[in-house]
């Protein structure tokens, strides 16, 4: 039976790291997968995380199963982190955060639930978006449409076209938005644009689904949530998928959450009960180690302070790398103006480099970026920025 199977295409992001690992050129640079690297090109465990792990090691008494929707205290802490104190209070009984294996796990639970109960809902995703969004939707019987987002002519948000496309959304459709640090463009909505989208979704009776994988990587933990808080305050039903891979550096521990908001407590509990069935037949119940770390840090004021400081250092380093890269490219008299990179947020930037140029960077200079031209800004450091800038200038000239 297996002999008829053709090989699948490598993953557009993780497949590149597999290629990178096999490359034996000593000067290779990996700016593909969204993993933070420090000024030495390392991805060290956060100090706050290490300390939490030491405490857990001393106090852990068992490794029995977590409940299907994970740890209740974690859920409450996350709800607070994502929605803020005020909304959490207002939505005490009409919002619930559950623990999932990463943000991807949360997205998959949502898609499984929709494919079971709301098959006619069309998912609307930005063009471009994280490639795995389409892949998860395609693994169910759901359909998707794309809405305009990025204008490749001027490397800016194409808000008018976005609104135009979203005016075709039907009642019950799901509109997937990136809470902050849009992946792959690095371009976010401003607050008045969030307001407009919020009104539009309400008028269409559409469900906002917010992918929130980079809270704290843009302008700050609260600042990065402002847009989605506008959405949930206006729209009675909405869903948020959070990841703690980046903001706690817990990539391999698979920590995420799914926050569901409804206008009624009973309705909310019914939906969650059905999601529990989806989870049980998928991964049964979530892993515990990473979540215990996040829970400890969020609930302990000293550790939380240390974590927030580490997060702000990461944020500031990425902003500095954006500025330094633009400056270097400018000094090299690049024929393309890259100043748009400075106003983007988070880990990624759509560089505007085309597939051929991306390929040349990889083959000739051992610099790995995603085919869409997405650069992981966090992989840039003072040791590789000169070679990177010179290589970019060389492939565009
Ligand atoms: C990325 O976009 O590089 C990250 O979110 C990692 C992933 O799983 O694709």
Coordinates of C-alpha atoms and ligand atoms in Angstrom, one line a residue:
X1 CA 0.0 0.0 0.0
X2 CA 2.7 2.5 1.0
X3 CA 4.5 2.1 -2.3
X4 CA 2.0 4.4 -4.1
X5 CA 2.8 7.3 -1.8
X6 CA 4.6 10.3 -3.3
X7 CA 6.8 12.4 -1.1
X8 CA 5.2 15.6 0.4
X9 CA 6.7 18.9 -0.3
X10 CA 9.0 20.1 2.6
X11 CA 7.4 22.6 5.0
X12 CA 8.0 26.1 3.7
X13 CA 9.4 27.2 7.1
X14 CA 10.5 24.2 9.1
X15 CA 11.8 22.4 6.0
X16 CA 14.3 25.2 5.5
X17 CA 15.8 24.7 8.9
X18 CA 16.3 21.0 7.9
X19 CA 18.1 22.2 4.8
X20 CA 20.1 24.8 6.9
X21 CA 21.2 22.1 9.3
X22 CA 22.6 20.0 6.4
X23 CA 24.5 23.0 5.0
X24 CA 28.2 22.7 6.0
X25 CA 29.3 26.2 5.1
X26 CA 30.7 27.8 8.3
X27 CA 29.3 31.3 7.6
X28 CA 25.7 30.2 7.1
X29 CA 22.9 32.4 8.6
X30 CA 19.5 31.1 9.5
X31 CA 16.8 33.9 9.2
X32 CA 14.0 31.6 8.4
X33 CA 12.1 29.9 11.3
X34 CA 10.6 32.2 13.9
X35 CA 12.9 31.5 16.8
X36 CA 14.5 34.3 18.7
X37 CA 18.3 34.5 18.7
X38 CA 20.3 36.8 20.9
X39 CA 23.3 39.0 20.0
X40 CA 25.5 35.9 19.9
X41 CA 23.1 34.0 17.6
X42 CA 22.0 31.7 20.5
X43 CA 18.5 30.9 21.8
X44 CA 19.1 30.7 25.5
X45 CA 16.5 29.6 28.0
X46 CA 15.1 32.7 29.8
X47 CA 16.6 33.1 33.3
X48 CA 13.0 33.4 34.7
X49 CA 12.2 30.1 33.0
X50 CA 15.3 28.3 34.4
X51 CA 14.5 29.5 37.9
X52 CA 10.9 28.3 37.6
X53 CA 12.1 24.9 36.4
X54 CA 14.4 24.6 39.4
X55 CA 11.4 25.2 41.7
X56 CA 9.3 22.8 39.8
X57 CA 11.9 20.1 40.0
X58 CA 12.1 20.4 43.7
X59 CA 8.3 20.5 44.3
X60 CA 6.9 18.2 41.6
X61 CA 5.3 15.2 43.2
X62 CA 3.5 13.4 40.4
X63 CA 3.1 13.3 36.6
X64 CA -0.5 12.3 36.4
X65 CA -2.7 13.6 33.5
X66 CA -3.8 17.2 33.3
X67 CA -7.6 17.7 32.7
X68 CA -8.7 17.7 29.0
X69 CA -8.7 21.5 28.9
X70 CA -5.6 21.7 31.0
X71 CA -4.8 23.5 34.2
X72 CA -7.6 25.8 35.5
X73 CA -5.3 28.3 37.2
X74 CA -3.2 28.6 34.0
X75 CA -6.4 29.4 32.2
X76 CA -7.3 32.2 34.6
X77 CA -3.8 33.7 34.5
X78 CA -3.8 33.6 30.7
X79 CA -7.2 35.2 30.4
X80 CA -5.9 38.1 32.5
X81 CA -2.7 38.4 30.4
X82 CA -4.6 38.4 27.1
X83 CA -7.7 40.3 27.9
X84 CA -6.4 42.6 30.7
X85 CA -7.9 43.0 34.2
X86 CA -11.0 45.0 33.2
X87 CA -12.3 42.8 30.4
X88 CA -11.5 39.7 32.5
X89 CA -13.7 41.1 35.2
X90 CA -16.5 42.0 32.8
X91 CA -16.3 38.6 31.1
X92 CA -15.9 36.6 34.3
X93 CA -18.4 34.0 33.2
X94 CA -18.5 34.6 29.4
X95 CA -14.8 34.0 28.6
X96 CA -12.7 31.0 29.2
X97 CA -9.1 30.3 28.4
X98 CA -8.0 26.7 28.1
X99 CA -4.6 25.2 27.8
X100 CA -3.5 23.7 24.4
X101 CA -0.2 22.3 23.0
X102 CA 1.1 25.5 21.5
X103 CA -0.8 28.1 19.4
X104 CA -1.0 25.5 16.6
X105 CA -2.8 23.1 18.9
X106 CA -5.3 25.8 19.7
X107 CA -5.9 26.6 16.0
X108 CA -6.4 22.9 15.3
X109 CA -9.0 22.5 18.1
X110 CA -10.9 25.5 16.6
X111 CA -10.8 24.1 13.1
X112 CA -11.9 20.6 14.3
X113 CA -14.8 22.2 16.2
X114 CA -15.9 24.3 13.2
X115 CA -15.6 21.4 10.8
X116 CA -17.9 19.4 13.1
X117 CA -20.5 22.0 13.9
X118 CA -20.3 24.9 11.5
X119 CA -19.1 23.4 8.2
X120 CA -20.5 26.3 6.2
X121 CA -18.4 28.9 7.9
X122 CA -15.7 30.2 5.5
X123 CA -12.4 31.1 7.1
X124 CA -10.9 34.4 5.8
X125 CA -7.1 34.7 6.0
X126 CA -4.8 37.6 5.2
X127 CA -2.8 37.5 2.0
X128 CA -0.1 36.6 2.9
X129 CA -0.4 34.8 6.2
X130 CA 1.5 32.1 8.2
X131 CA 1.5 29.2 5.7
X132 CA 0.3 26.7 8.3
X133 CA -3.1 28.6 8.6
X134 CA -4.1 27.3 5.1
X135 CA -2.6 23.9 5.9
X136 CA -4.6 23.4 9.1
X137 CA -7.8 24.6 7.3
X138 CA -7.1 22.2 4.4
X139 CA -6.7 19.3 6.8
X140 CA -10.4 19.7 7.7
X141 CA -13.5 19.9 5.4
X142 CA -13.6 23.7 5.8
X143 CA -13.1 26.4 3.1
X144 CA -11.1 29.6 3.1
X145 CA -10.9 32.8 1.2
X146 CA -8.1 35.3 1.3
X147 CA -8.4 39.1 2.0
X148 CA -5.9 41.7 0.8
X149 CA -3.5 42.9 3.4
X150 CA -0.1 43.7 2.0
X151 CA 0.8 46.0 -0.9
X152 CA 4.0 44.8 -2.4
X153 CA 4.4 48.0 -4.4
X154 CA 5.0 50.2 -1.4
X155 CA 5.5 47.5 1.3
X156 CA 2.6 48.9 3.4
X157 CA -0.8 47.7 4.6
X158 CA -3.5 47.8 1.9
X159 CA -6.3 48.7 4.3
X160 CA -8.8 49.9 1.7
X161 CA -8.5 46.6 -0.2
X162 CA -8.7 44.7 3.1
X163 CA -12.0 46.4 3.9
X164 CA -13.2 45.9 0.4
X165 CA -12.6 42.1 0.6
X166 CA -14.0 41.7 4.1
X167 CA -17.2 43.4 2.9
X168 CA -17.9 40.0 1.3
X169 CA -17.8 38.1 4.6
X170 CA -21.1 36.3 5.3
X171 CA -22.8 35.8 8.7
X172 CA -21.1 33.0 10.5
X173 CA -17.8 33.2 8.6
X174 CA -14.6 33.4 10.6
X175 CA -12.1 36.2 10.0
X176 CA -8.6 35.3 11.1
X177 CA -6.6 38.3 12.3
X178 CA -3.1 38.5 13.7
X179 CA -3.2 40.1 17.1
X180 CA 0.2 41.8 16.7
X181 CA 3.5 41.4 14.8
X182 CA 1.8 40.1 11.7
X183 CA 3.5 37.0 10.4
X184 CA 5.0 37.3 7.8
X185 CA 4.8 41.0 7.0
X186 CA 5.5 42.6 10.4
X187 CA 2.8 45.2 9.5
X188 CA 0.0 45.7 12.1
X189 CA -3.3 47.6 12.1
X190 CA -3.4 50.9 13.9
X191 CA -6.0 51.4 16.6
X192 CA -8.5 53.2 14.4
X193 CA -8.1 50.4 11.8
X194 CA -8.8 47.8 14.6
X195 CA -11.9 49.9 15.5
X196 CA -13.1 49.8 11.8
X197 CA -12.6 46.1 11.5
X198 CA -14.3 45.5 14.8
X199 CA -17.4 47.4 13.6
X200 CA -17.3 45.6 10.3
X201 CA -17.2 42.1 11.8
X202 CA -20.0 43.0 14.2
X203 CA -22.2 44.3 11.3
X204 CA -21.5 41.1 9.3
X205 CA -22.1 38.8 12.4
X206 CA -18.7 37.2 11.6
X207 CA -16.5 35.5 14.2
X208 CA -13.1 37.1 14.9
X209 CA -10.4 34.5 15.3
X210 CA -7.2 36.1 16.6
X211 CA -3.9 34.4 16.2
X212 CA -1.8 35.9 19.1
X213 CA 1.6 34.3 18.9
X214 CA 3.8 37.4 19.7
X215 CA 2.3 39.1 22.7
X216 CA 5.1 41.3 24.1
X217 CA 7.2 41.2 20.9
X218 CA 5.7 44.4 19.4
X219 CA 5.4 47.3 21.8
X220 CA 4.6 45.6 25.2
X221 CA 2.3 43.1 26.7
X222 CA -0.7 45.4 27.1
X223 CA 0.0 47.5 24.0
X224 CA 0.1 44.5 21.8
X225 CA -3.3 43.4 23.1
X226 CA -5.1 46.7 22.5
X227 CA -6.5 45.8 19.1
X228 CA -7.9 42.4 20.1
X229 CA -9.4 43.9 23.2
X230 CA -11.3 46.3 21.0
X231 CA -12.6 43.4 19.0
X232 CA -13.7 41.3 22.0
X233 CA -15.4 44.3 23.6
X234 CA -17.6 44.9 20.6
X235 CA -18.1 41.4 19.2
X236 CA -20.1 39.1 21.5
X237 CA -18.4 35.9 20.2
X238 CA -14.7 35.7 19.5
X239 CA -11.8 33.3 19.7
X240 CA -8.1 33.9 20.5
X241 CA -5.3 31.4 20.0
X242 CA -2.2 32.3 22.0
X243 CA 1.3 30.9 21.8
X244 CA 3.9 31.1 24.6
X245 CA 6.7 29.7 22.4
X246 CA 8.2 33.1 21.6
X247 CA 7.4 35.3 24.6
X248 CA 8.6 32.7 27.1
X249 CA 11.1 31.0 24.7
X250 CA 9.3 27.7 25.4
X251 CA 9.2 26.5 21.8
X252 CA 9.7 22.8 22.4
X253 CA 7.5 22.7 25.5
X254 CA 4.4 23.4 23.4
X255 CA 2.5 25.9 25.5
X256 CA -0.5 27.7 24.1
X257 CA -4.0 28.6 24.9
X258 CA -7.5 29.0 23.4
X259 CA -9.7 31.7 24.7
X260 CA -13.3 31.5 23.8
X261 CA -15.7 34.4 24.4
X262 CA -19.5 34.2 24.2
X263 CA -22.4 36.4 25.3
X264 CA -23.8 33.7 27.6
X265 CA -22.3 31.4 30.2
X266 CA -24.3 28.4 29.3
X267 CA -23.5 28.8 25.6
X268 CA -19.8 29.1 26.4
X269 CA -19.9 26.0 28.5
X270 CA -21.6 24.0 25.7
X271 CA -19.0 25.1 23.2
X272 CA -16.1 24.3 25.5
X273 CA -17.7 20.8 26.2
X274 CA -17.7 20.1 22.5
X275 CA -14.1 21.3 22.2
X276 CA -13.2 18.9 24.9
X277 CA -14.5 16.1 22.7
X278 CA -12.3 17.4 19.8
X279 CA -9.3 17.5 22.1
X280 CA -9.9 14.0 23.6
X281 CA -9.9 12.4 20.2
X282 CA -6.8 14.3 19.1
X283 CA -4.1 14.6 21.8
X284 CA -6.3 13.5 24.8
X285 CA -4.9 16.1 27.2
X286 CA -2.1 18.7 27.1
X287 CA 1.5 18.3 28.3
X288 CA 2.3 19.8 31.7
X289 CA 5.9 21.0 32.0
X290 CA 5.8 24.2 30.0
X291 CA 2.4 25.2 31.4
X292 CA 3.6 24.8 34.9
X293 CA 6.5 27.1 34.2
X294 CA 4.3 29.8 32.7
X295 CA 1.9 29.5 35.6
X296 CA 4.6 29.9 38.2
X297 CA 6.1 32.9 36.5
X298 CA 2.8 34.7 35.9
X299 CA 1.6 34.1 39.5
X300 CA 4.9 35.1 41.2
X301 CA 5.4 38.9 41.2
X302 CA 9.2 38.7 41.4
X303 CA 9.5 36.1 38.7
X304 CA 7.0 37.9 36.6
X305 CA 9.0 41.1 36.8
X306 CA 12.1 39.3 35.7
X307 CA 10.3 37.7 32.8
X308 CA 8.9 41.1 31.7
X309 CA 12.4 42.6 31.8
X310 CA 13.8 39.8 29.7
X311 CA 10.9 40.2 27.2
X312 CA 11.5 43.9 26.9
X313 CA 15.3 43.3 26.2
X314 CA 14.3 40.9 23.4
X315 CA 11.8 43.5 22.0
X316 CA 14.4 46.3 22.1
X317 CA 17.1 44.2 20.5
X318 CA 14.8 43.4 17.6
X319 CA 13.9 47.1 17.1
X320 CA 17.6 47.9 17.2
X321 CA 18.4 45.3 14.6
X322 CA 15.7 46.7 12.3
X323 CA 17.2 50.1 12.5
X324 CA 20.8 48.8 12.1
X325 CA 19.8 46.8 9.0
X326 CA 18.1 49.8 7.3
X327 CA 21.1 52.0 8.1
X328 CA 23.6 49.4 6.7
X329 CA 21.6 48.9 3.5
X330 CA 21.4 52.7 3.1
X331 CA 25.1 53.1 3.6
X332 CA 25.8 50.5 1.0
X333 CA 23.7 52.6 -1.5
X334 CA 21.2 49.9 -1.9
X335 CA 19.1 50.7 -5.0
X336 CA 16.0 49.7 -3.0
X337 CA 14.7 51.8 -0.1
X338 CA 14.3 49.5 2.9
X339 CA 13.3 52.1 5.4
X340 CA 9.8 50.4 5.7
X341 CA 11.5 47.7 7.8
X342 CA 11.8 50.2 10.7
X343 CA 8.1 50.7 11.1
X344 CA 7.3 47.0 11.1
X345 CA 6.8 45.2 14.4
X346 CA 8.0 41.9 16.0
X347 CA 10.2 39.2 14.6
X348 CA 9.4 39.3 10.9
X349 CA 9.8 41.5 7.9
X350 CA 8.7 40.9 4.4
X351 CA 11.8 42.2 2.7
X352 CA 10.4 42.5 -0.8
X353 CA 13.1 40.1 -2.2
X354 CA 11.7 37.8 -4.8
X355 CA 12.0 34.1 -5.0
X356 CA 15.0 34.2 -7.3
X357 CA 16.8 36.6 -5.0
X358 CA 15.9 34.5 -2.0
X359 CA 17.3 31.5 -3.8
X360 CA 20.5 33.3 -4.7
X361 CA 21.0 34.4 -1.0
X362 CA 20.7 30.7 0.0
X363 CA 22.8 29.1 -2.8
X364 CA 25.5 31.7 -3.1
X365 CA 25.7 33.2 0.4
X366 CA 24.3 30.5 2.7
X367 CA 21.7 32.9 4.0
X368 CA 18.4 31.3 4.6
X369 CA 15.1 33.3 4.4
X370 CA 11.6 32.0 3.6
X371 CA 10.6 31.9 -0.1
X372 CA 8.1 34.7 0.5
X373 CA 11.0 37.0 1.2
X374 CA 10.3 36.9 5.0
X375 CA 13.3 37.7 7.2
X376 CA 13.6 36.7 10.8
X377 CA 14.9 40.0 12.2
X378 CA 15.8 38.3 15.5
X379 CA 18.5 36.2 13.7
X380 CA 20.5 39.4 12.8
X381 CA 23.4 40.3 15.0
X382 CA 26.6 42.4 14.9
X383 CA 28.6 39.5 13.6
X384 CA 26.4 38.8 10.6
X385 CA 24.8 42.1 9.7
X386 CA 27.6 43.3 7.4
X387 CA 27.7 40.1 5.3
X388 CA 23.9 40.0 5.3
X389 CA 23.5 43.6 4.0
X390 CA 26.3 43.2 1.4
X391 CA 24.6 40.0 0.2
X392 CA 21.2 41.6 0.0
X393 CA 22.6 44.5 -2.0
X394 CA 24.4 42.1 -4.3
X395 CA 21.3 40.0 -5.1
X396 CA 19.1 43.1 -5.8
X397 CA 21.6 44.8 -8.1
Ligands
LIG1 C1 7.3 30.8 12.1 O1 6.4 31.3 11.5 O2 8.5 30.7 11.7 C2 7.0 30.2 13.5 O3 5.7 30.4 13.8 C3 7.4 28.7 13.6 C4 6.5 27.8 12.8 O4 5.9 26.9 13.4 O5 6.2 28.0 11.6

